[in-house]
PDB file of C-alpha atoms and ligand atoms in Angstrom:
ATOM      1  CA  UNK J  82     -86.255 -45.973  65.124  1.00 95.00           C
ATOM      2  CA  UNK J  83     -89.932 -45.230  65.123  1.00 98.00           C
ATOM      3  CA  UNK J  84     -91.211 -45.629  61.688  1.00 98.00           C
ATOM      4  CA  UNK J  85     -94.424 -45.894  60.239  1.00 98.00           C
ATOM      5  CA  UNK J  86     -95.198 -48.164  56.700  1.00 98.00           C
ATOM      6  CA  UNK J  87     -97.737 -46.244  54.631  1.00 98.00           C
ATOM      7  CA  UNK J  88     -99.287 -48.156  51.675  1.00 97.00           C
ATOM      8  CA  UNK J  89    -102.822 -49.629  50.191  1.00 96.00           C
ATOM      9  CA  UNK J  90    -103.668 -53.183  51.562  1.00 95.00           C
ATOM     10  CA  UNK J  91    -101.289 -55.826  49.879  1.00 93.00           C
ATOM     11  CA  UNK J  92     -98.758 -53.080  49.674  1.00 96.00           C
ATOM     12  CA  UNK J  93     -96.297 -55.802  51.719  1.00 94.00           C
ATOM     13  CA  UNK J  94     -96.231 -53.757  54.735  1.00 96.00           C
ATOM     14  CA  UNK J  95     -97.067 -57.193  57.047  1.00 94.00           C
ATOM     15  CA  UNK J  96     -94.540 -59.119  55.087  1.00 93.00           C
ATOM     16  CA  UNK J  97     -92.007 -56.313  54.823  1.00 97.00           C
ATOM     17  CA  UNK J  98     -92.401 -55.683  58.774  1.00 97.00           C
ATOM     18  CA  UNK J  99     -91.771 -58.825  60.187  1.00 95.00           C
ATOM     19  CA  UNK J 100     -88.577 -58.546  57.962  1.00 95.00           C
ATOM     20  CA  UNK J 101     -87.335 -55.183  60.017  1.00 97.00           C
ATOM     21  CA  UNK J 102     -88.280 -56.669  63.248  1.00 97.00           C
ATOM     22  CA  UNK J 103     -85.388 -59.384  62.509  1.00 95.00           C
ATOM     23  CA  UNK J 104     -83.200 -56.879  61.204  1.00 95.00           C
ATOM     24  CA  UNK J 105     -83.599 -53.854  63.890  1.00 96.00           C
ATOM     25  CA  UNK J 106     -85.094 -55.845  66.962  1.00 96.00           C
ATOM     26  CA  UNK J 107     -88.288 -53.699  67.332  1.00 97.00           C
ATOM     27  CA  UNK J 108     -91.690 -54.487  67.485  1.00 98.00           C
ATOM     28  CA  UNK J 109     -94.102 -54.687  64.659  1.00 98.00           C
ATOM     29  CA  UNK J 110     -97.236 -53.166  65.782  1.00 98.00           C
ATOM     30  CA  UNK J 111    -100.063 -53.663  63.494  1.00 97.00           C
ATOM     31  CA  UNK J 112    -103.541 -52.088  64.307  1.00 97.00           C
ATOM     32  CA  UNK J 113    -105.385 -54.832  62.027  1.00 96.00           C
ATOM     33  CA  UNK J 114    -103.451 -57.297  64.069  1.00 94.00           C
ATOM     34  CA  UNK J 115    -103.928 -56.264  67.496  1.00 96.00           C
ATOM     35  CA  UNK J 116    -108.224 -55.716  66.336  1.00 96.00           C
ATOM     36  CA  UNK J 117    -108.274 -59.459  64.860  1.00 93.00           C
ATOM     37  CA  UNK J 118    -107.015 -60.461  67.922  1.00 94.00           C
ATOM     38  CA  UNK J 119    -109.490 -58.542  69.941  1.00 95.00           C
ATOM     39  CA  UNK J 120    -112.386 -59.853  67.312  1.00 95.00           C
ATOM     40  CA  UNK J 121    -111.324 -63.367  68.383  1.00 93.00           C
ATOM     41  CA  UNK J 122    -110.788 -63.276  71.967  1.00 95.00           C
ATOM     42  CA  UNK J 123    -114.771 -61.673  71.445  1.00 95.00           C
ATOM     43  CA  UNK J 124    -113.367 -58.741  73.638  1.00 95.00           C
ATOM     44  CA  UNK J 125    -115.848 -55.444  74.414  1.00 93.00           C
ATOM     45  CA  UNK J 126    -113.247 -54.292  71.567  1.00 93.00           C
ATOM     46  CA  UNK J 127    -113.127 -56.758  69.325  1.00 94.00           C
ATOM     47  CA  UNK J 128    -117.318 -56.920  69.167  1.00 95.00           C
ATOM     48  CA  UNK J 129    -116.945 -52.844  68.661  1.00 94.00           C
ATOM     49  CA  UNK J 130    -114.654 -53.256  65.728  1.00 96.00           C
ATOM     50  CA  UNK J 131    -116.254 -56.503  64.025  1.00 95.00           C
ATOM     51  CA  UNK J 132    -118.835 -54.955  61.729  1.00 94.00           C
ATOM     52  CA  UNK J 133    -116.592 -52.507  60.132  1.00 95.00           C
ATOM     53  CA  UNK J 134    -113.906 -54.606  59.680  1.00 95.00           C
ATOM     54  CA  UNK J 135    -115.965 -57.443  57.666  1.00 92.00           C
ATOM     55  CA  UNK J 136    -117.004 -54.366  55.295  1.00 91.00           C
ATOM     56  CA  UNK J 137    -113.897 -52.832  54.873  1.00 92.00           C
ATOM     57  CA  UNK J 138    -114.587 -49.575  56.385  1.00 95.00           C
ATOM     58  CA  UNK J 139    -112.181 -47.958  59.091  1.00 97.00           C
ATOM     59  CA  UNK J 140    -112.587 -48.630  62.944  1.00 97.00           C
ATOM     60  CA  UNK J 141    -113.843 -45.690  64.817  1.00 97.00           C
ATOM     61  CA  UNK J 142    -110.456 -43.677  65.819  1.00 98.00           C
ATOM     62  CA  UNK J 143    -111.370 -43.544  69.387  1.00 97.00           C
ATOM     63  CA  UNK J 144    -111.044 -47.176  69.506  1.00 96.00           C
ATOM     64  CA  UNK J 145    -108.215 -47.577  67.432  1.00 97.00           C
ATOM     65  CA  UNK J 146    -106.058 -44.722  69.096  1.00 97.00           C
ATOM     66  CA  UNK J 147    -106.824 -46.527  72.392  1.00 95.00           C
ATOM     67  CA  UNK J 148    -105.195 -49.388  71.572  1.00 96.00           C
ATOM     68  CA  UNK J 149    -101.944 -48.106  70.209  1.00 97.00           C
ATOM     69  CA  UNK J 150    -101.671 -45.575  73.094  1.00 96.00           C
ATOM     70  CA  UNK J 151    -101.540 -48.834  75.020  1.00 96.00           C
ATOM     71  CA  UNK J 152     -99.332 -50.684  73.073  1.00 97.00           C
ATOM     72  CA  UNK J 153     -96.454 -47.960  72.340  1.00 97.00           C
ATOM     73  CA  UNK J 154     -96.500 -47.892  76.012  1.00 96.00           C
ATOM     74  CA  UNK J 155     -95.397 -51.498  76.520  1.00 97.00           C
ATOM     75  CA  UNK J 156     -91.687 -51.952  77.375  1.00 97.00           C
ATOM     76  CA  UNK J 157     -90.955 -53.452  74.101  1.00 96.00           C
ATOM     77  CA  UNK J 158     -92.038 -50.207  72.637  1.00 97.00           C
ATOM     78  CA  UNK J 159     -89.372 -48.352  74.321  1.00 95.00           C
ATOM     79  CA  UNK J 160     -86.383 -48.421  71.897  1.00 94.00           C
ATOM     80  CA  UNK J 161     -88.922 -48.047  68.687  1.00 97.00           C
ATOM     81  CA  UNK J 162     -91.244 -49.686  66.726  1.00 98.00           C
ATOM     82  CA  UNK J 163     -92.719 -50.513  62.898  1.00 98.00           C
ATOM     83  CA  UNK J 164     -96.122 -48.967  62.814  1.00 98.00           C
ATOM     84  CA  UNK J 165     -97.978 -51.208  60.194  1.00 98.00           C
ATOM     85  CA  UNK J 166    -101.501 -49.992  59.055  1.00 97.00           C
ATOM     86  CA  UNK J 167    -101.825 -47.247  61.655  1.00 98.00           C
ATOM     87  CA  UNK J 168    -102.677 -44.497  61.483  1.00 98.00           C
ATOM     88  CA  UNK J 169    -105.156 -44.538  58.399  1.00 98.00           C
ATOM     89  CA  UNK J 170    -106.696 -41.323  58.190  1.00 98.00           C
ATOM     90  CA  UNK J 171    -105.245 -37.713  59.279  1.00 98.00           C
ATOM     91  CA  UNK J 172    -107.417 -37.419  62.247  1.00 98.00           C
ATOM     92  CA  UNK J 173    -105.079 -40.491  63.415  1.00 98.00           C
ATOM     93  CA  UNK J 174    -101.801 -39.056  62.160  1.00 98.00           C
ATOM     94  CA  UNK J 175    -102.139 -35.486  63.644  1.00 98.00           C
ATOM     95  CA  UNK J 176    -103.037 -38.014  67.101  1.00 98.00           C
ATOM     96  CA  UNK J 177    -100.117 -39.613  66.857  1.00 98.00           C
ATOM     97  CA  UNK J 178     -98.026 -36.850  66.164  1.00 98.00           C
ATOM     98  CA  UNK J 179     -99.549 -35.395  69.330  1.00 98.00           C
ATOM     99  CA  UNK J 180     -98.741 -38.491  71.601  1.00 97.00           C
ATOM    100  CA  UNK J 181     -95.113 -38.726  70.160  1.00 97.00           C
ATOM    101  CA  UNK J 182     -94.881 -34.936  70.514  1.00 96.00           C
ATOM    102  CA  UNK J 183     -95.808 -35.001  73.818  1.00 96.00           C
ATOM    103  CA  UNK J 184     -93.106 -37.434  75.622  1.00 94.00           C
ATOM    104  CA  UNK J 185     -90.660 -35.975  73.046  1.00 96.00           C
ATOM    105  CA  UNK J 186     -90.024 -39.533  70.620  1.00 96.00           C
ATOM    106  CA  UNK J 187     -91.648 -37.905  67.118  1.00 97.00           C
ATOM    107  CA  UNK J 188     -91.975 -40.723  64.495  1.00 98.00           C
ATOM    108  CA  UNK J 189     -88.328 -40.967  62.573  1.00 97.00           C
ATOM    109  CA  UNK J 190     -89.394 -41.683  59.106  1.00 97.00           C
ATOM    110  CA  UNK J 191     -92.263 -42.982  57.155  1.00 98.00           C
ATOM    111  CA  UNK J 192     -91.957 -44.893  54.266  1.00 98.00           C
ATOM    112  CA  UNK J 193     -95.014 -45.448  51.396  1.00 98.00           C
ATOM    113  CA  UNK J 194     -94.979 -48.608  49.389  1.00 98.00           C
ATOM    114  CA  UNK J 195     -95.781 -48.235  46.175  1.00 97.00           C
ATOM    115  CA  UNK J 196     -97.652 -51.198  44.423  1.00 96.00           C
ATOM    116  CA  UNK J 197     -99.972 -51.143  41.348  1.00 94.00           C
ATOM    117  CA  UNK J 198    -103.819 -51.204  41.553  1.00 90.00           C
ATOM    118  CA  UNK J 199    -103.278 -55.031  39.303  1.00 89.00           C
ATOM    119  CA  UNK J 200    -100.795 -56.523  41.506  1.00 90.00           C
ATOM    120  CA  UNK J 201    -102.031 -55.258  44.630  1.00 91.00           C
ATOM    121  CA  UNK J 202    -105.739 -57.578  43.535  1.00 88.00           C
ATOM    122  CA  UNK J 203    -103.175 -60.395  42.975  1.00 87.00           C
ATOM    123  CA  UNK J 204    -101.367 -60.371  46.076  1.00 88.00           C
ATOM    124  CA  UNK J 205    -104.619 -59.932  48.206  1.00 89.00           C
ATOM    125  CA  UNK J 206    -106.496 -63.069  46.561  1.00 87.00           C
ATOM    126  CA  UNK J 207    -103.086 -65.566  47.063  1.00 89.00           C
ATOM    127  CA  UNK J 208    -102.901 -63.911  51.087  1.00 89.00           C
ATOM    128  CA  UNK J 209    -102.596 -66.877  53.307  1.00 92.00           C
ATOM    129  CA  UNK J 210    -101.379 -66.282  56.863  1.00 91.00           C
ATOM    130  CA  UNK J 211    -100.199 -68.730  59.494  1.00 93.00           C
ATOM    131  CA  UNK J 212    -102.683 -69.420  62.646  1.00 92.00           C
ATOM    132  CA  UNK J 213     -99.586 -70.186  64.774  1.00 93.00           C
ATOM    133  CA  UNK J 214     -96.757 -68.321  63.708  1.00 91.00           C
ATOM    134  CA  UNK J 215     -98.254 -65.126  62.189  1.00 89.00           C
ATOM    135  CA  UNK J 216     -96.401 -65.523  59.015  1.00 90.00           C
ATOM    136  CA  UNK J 217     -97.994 -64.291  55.872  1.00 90.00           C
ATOM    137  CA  UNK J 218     -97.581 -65.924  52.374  1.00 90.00           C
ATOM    138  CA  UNK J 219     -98.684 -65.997  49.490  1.00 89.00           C
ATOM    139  CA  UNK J 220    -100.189 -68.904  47.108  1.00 88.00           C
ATOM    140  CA  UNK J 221     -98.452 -67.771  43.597  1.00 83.00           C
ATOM    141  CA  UNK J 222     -94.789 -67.980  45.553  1.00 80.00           C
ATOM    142  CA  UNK J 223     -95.616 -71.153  48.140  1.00 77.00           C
ATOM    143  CA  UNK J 224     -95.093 -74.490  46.428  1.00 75.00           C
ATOM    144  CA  UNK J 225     -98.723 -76.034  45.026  1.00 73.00           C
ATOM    145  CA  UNK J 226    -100.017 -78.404  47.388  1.00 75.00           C
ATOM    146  CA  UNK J 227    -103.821 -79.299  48.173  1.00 67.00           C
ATOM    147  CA  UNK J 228    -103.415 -77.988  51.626  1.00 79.00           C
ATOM    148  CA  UNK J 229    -101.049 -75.070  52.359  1.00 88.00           C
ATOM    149  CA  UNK J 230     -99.043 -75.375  55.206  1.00 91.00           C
ATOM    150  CA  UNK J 231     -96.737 -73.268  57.635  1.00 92.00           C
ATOM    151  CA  UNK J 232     -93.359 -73.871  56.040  1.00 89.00           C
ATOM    152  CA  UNK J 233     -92.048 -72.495  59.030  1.00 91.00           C
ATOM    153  CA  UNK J 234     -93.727 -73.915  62.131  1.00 94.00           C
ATOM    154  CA  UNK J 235     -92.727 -77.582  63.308  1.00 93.00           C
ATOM    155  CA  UNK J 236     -96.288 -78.901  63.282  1.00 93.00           C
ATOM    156  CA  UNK J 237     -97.474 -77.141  59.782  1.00 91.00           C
ATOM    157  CA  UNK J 238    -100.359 -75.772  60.624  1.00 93.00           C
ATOM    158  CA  UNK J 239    -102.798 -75.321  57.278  1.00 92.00           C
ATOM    159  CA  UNK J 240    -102.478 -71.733  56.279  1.00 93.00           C
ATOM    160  CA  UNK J 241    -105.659 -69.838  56.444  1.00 91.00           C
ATOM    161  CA  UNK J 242    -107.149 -66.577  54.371  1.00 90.00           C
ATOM    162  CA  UNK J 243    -108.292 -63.655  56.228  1.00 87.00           C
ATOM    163  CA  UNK J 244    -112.362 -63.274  56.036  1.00 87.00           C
ATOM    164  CA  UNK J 245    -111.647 -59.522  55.137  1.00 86.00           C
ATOM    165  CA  UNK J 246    -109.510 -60.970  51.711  1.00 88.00           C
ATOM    166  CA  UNK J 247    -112.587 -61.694  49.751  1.00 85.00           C
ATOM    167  CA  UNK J 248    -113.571 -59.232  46.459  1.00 83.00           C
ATOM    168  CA  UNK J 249    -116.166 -57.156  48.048  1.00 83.00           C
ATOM    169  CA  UNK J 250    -114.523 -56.322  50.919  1.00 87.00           C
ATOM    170  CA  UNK J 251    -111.280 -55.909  49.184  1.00 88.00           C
ATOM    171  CA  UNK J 252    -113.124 -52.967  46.412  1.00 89.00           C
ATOM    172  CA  UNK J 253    -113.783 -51.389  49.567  1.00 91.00           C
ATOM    173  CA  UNK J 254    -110.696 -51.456  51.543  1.00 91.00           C
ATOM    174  CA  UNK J 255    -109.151 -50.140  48.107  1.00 93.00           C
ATOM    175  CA  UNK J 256    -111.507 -47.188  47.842  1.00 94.00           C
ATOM    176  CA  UNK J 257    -110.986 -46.291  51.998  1.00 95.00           C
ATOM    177  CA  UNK J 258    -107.281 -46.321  51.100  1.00 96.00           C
ATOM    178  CA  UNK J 259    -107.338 -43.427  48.059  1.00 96.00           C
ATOM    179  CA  UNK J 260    -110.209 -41.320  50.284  1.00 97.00           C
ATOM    180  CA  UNK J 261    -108.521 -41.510  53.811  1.00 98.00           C
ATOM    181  CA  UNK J 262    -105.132 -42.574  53.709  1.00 98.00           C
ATOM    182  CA  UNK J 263    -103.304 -41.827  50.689  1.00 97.00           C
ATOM    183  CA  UNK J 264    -103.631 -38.194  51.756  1.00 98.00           C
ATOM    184  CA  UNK J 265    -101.068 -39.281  54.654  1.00 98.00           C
ATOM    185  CA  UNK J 266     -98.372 -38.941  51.609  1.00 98.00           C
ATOM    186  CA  UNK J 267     -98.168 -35.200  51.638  1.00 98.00           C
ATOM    187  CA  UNK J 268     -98.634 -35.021  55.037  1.00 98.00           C
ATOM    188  CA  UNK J 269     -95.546 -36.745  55.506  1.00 98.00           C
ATOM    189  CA  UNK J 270     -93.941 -35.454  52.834  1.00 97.00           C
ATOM    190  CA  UNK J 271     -94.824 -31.739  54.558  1.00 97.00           C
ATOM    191  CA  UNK J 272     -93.058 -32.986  57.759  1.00 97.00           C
ATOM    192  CA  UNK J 273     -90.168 -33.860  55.621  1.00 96.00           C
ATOM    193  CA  UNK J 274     -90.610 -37.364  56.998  1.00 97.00           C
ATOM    194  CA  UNK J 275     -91.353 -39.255  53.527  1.00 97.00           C
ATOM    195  CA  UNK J 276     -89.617 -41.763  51.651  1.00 97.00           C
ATOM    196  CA  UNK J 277     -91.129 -44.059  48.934  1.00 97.00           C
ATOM    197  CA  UNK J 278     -90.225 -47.375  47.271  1.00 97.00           C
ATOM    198  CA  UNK J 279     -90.766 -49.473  44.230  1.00 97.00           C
ATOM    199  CA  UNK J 280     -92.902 -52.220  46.199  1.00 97.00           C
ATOM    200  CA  UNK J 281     -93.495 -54.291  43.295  1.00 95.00           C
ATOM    201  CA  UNK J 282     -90.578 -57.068  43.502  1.00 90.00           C
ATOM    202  CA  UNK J 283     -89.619 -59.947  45.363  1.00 92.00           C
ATOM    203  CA  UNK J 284     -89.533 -59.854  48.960  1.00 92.00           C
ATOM    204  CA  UNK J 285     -85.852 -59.786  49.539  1.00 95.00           C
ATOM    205  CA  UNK J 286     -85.132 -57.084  46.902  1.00 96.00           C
ATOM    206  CA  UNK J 287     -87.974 -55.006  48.318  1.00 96.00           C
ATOM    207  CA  UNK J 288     -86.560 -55.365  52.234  1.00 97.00           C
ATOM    208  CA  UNK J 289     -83.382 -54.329  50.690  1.00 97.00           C
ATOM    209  CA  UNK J 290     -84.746 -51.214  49.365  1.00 97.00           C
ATOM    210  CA  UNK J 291     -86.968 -50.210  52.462  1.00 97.00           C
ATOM    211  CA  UNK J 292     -83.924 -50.705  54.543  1.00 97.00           C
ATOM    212  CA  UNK J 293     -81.762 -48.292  52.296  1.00 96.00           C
ATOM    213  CA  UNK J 294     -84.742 -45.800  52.066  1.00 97.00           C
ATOM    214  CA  UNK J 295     -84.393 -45.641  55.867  1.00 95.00           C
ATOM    215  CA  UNK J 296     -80.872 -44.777  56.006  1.00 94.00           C
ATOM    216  CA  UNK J 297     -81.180 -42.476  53.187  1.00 88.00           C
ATOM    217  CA  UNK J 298     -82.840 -38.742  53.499  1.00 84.00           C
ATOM    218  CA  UNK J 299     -86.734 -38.105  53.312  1.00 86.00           C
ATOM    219  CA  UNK J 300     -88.284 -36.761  49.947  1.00 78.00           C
TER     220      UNK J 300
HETATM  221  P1  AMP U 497    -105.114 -54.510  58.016  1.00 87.41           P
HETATM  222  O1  AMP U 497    -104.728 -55.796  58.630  1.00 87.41           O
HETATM  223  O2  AMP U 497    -104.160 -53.395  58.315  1.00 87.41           O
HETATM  224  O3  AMP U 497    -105.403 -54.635  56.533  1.00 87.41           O
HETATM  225  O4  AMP U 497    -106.492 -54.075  58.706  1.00 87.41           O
HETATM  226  C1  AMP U 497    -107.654 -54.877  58.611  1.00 87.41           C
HETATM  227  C2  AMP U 497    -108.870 -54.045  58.975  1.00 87.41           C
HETATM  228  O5  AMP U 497    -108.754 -53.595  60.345  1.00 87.41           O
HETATM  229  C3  AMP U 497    -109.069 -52.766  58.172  1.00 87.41           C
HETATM  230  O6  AMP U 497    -109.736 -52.991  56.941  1.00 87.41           O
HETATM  231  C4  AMP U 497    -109.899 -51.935  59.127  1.00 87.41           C
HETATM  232  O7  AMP U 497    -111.234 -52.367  59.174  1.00 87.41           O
HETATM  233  C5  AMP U 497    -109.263 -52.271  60.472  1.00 87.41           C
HETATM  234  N1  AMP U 497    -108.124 -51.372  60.797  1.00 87.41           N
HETATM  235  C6  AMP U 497    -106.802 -51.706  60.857  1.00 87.41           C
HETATM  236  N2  AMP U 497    -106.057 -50.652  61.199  1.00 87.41           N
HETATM  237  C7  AMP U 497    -106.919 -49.618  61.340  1.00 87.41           C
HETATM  238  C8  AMP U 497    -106.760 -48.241  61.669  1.00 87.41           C
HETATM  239  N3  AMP U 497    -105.537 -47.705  61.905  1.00 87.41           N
HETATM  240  N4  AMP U 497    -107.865 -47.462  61.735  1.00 87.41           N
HETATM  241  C9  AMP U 497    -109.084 -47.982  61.507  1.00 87.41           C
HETATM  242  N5  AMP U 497    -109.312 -49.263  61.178  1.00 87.41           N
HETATM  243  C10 AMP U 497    -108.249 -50.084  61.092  1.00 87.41           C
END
């Protein structure tokens, strides 16, 4: 299964990922995870991609396309992977294509996550992800406490917000979204790889649906 999870930022495709990697046993490989990594080790990388991630804008594809063509390549690649936030623009997409193409594993199915411009503000401002684990949660479903905590990890770490999360960056994340990556929809939909879900319920009722959509034909 090589699938890729196509929707704005807050869509759920983090959350809904590390959900499939339980269920299916691939990895979840996330472009904005593998460049905050990169930002924070202060990698050649990481310095490259620092500016344009703190204002929202896209990371040059060169640099970006690097990294994935090294990471599909790792072993734990080999039986498939969840591509989450890659690839972003159709310069990307008609890369990947070519790379997949090429050693004969095309993507299997794409599937866009549908999520209201309202909701999608919501979900963004109550983002809190774990420093240990990698989980993501969200304020408006964790219990209230002064300091939020990993409910998951032994010693609790307190939950942090991504620097990217606040309003101005978030307006322009949005607008990058609608100019360079929505048009990924029909060209998905042209390779008859395209399904799409109502992204806009709890987590476990969402999963179920992505996990259906999968099994189910393209659009
Ligand atoms: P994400 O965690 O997917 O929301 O990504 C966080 C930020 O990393 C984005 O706002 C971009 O600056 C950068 N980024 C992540 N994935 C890509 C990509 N495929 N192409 C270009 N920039 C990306």
């Amino acid at each position: 299964m090589r699938i890729v999870l196509l929707g704005a930022p807050g869509s759920g495709k983090g959350t809904q990922s590390q959900r499939l990697v339980q269920r299916f046993g691939i990895p979840q490989v996330s472009t904005g995870d593998l460049l905050r990594s990169a930002v924070a080790r202060g990698t050649a990388l990481g310095l490259a991609a620092k500016d344009a991630m703190q204002a929202g804008k896209l990371v040059d594809d060169a640099i970006v396309l690097g990294m994935i063509r090294e990471r599909l390549a790792e072993p734990d690649a080999v039986n498939g992977y969840i591509l989450d936030g890659f690839p972003r623009n159709l310069v990307q997409a008609a890369a990947l294509d070519e790379m997949l193409t090429a050693i004969g594993k095309p993507l299997t199915g794409v599937v866009l996550m549908e999520v209201n411009y309202t909701e999608l503000g919501r979900r963004i401002a109550g983002r809190r992800s774990c420093p240990q684990c990698g989980g993501i949660f969200n304020v408006h479903s964790l219990p209230p406490a002064a300091e939020l905590r990993c409910p998951n990890c032994a010693d609790a770490p307190v939950l942090f917000q991504r620097p990217d999360d606040n309003e101005s960056t978030v307006a322009n994340r949005l607008r990058v979204y609608d100019e360079q990556t929505r048009p990924l929809v029909e060209y998905y939909r042209k390779q008859q790889l395209l399904r799409s879900i109502d992204a806009e319920g709890e987590v476990d009722a969402i999963t179920a649906l992505l996990i259906a959509a999968l099994a189910g034909p393209a659009a």
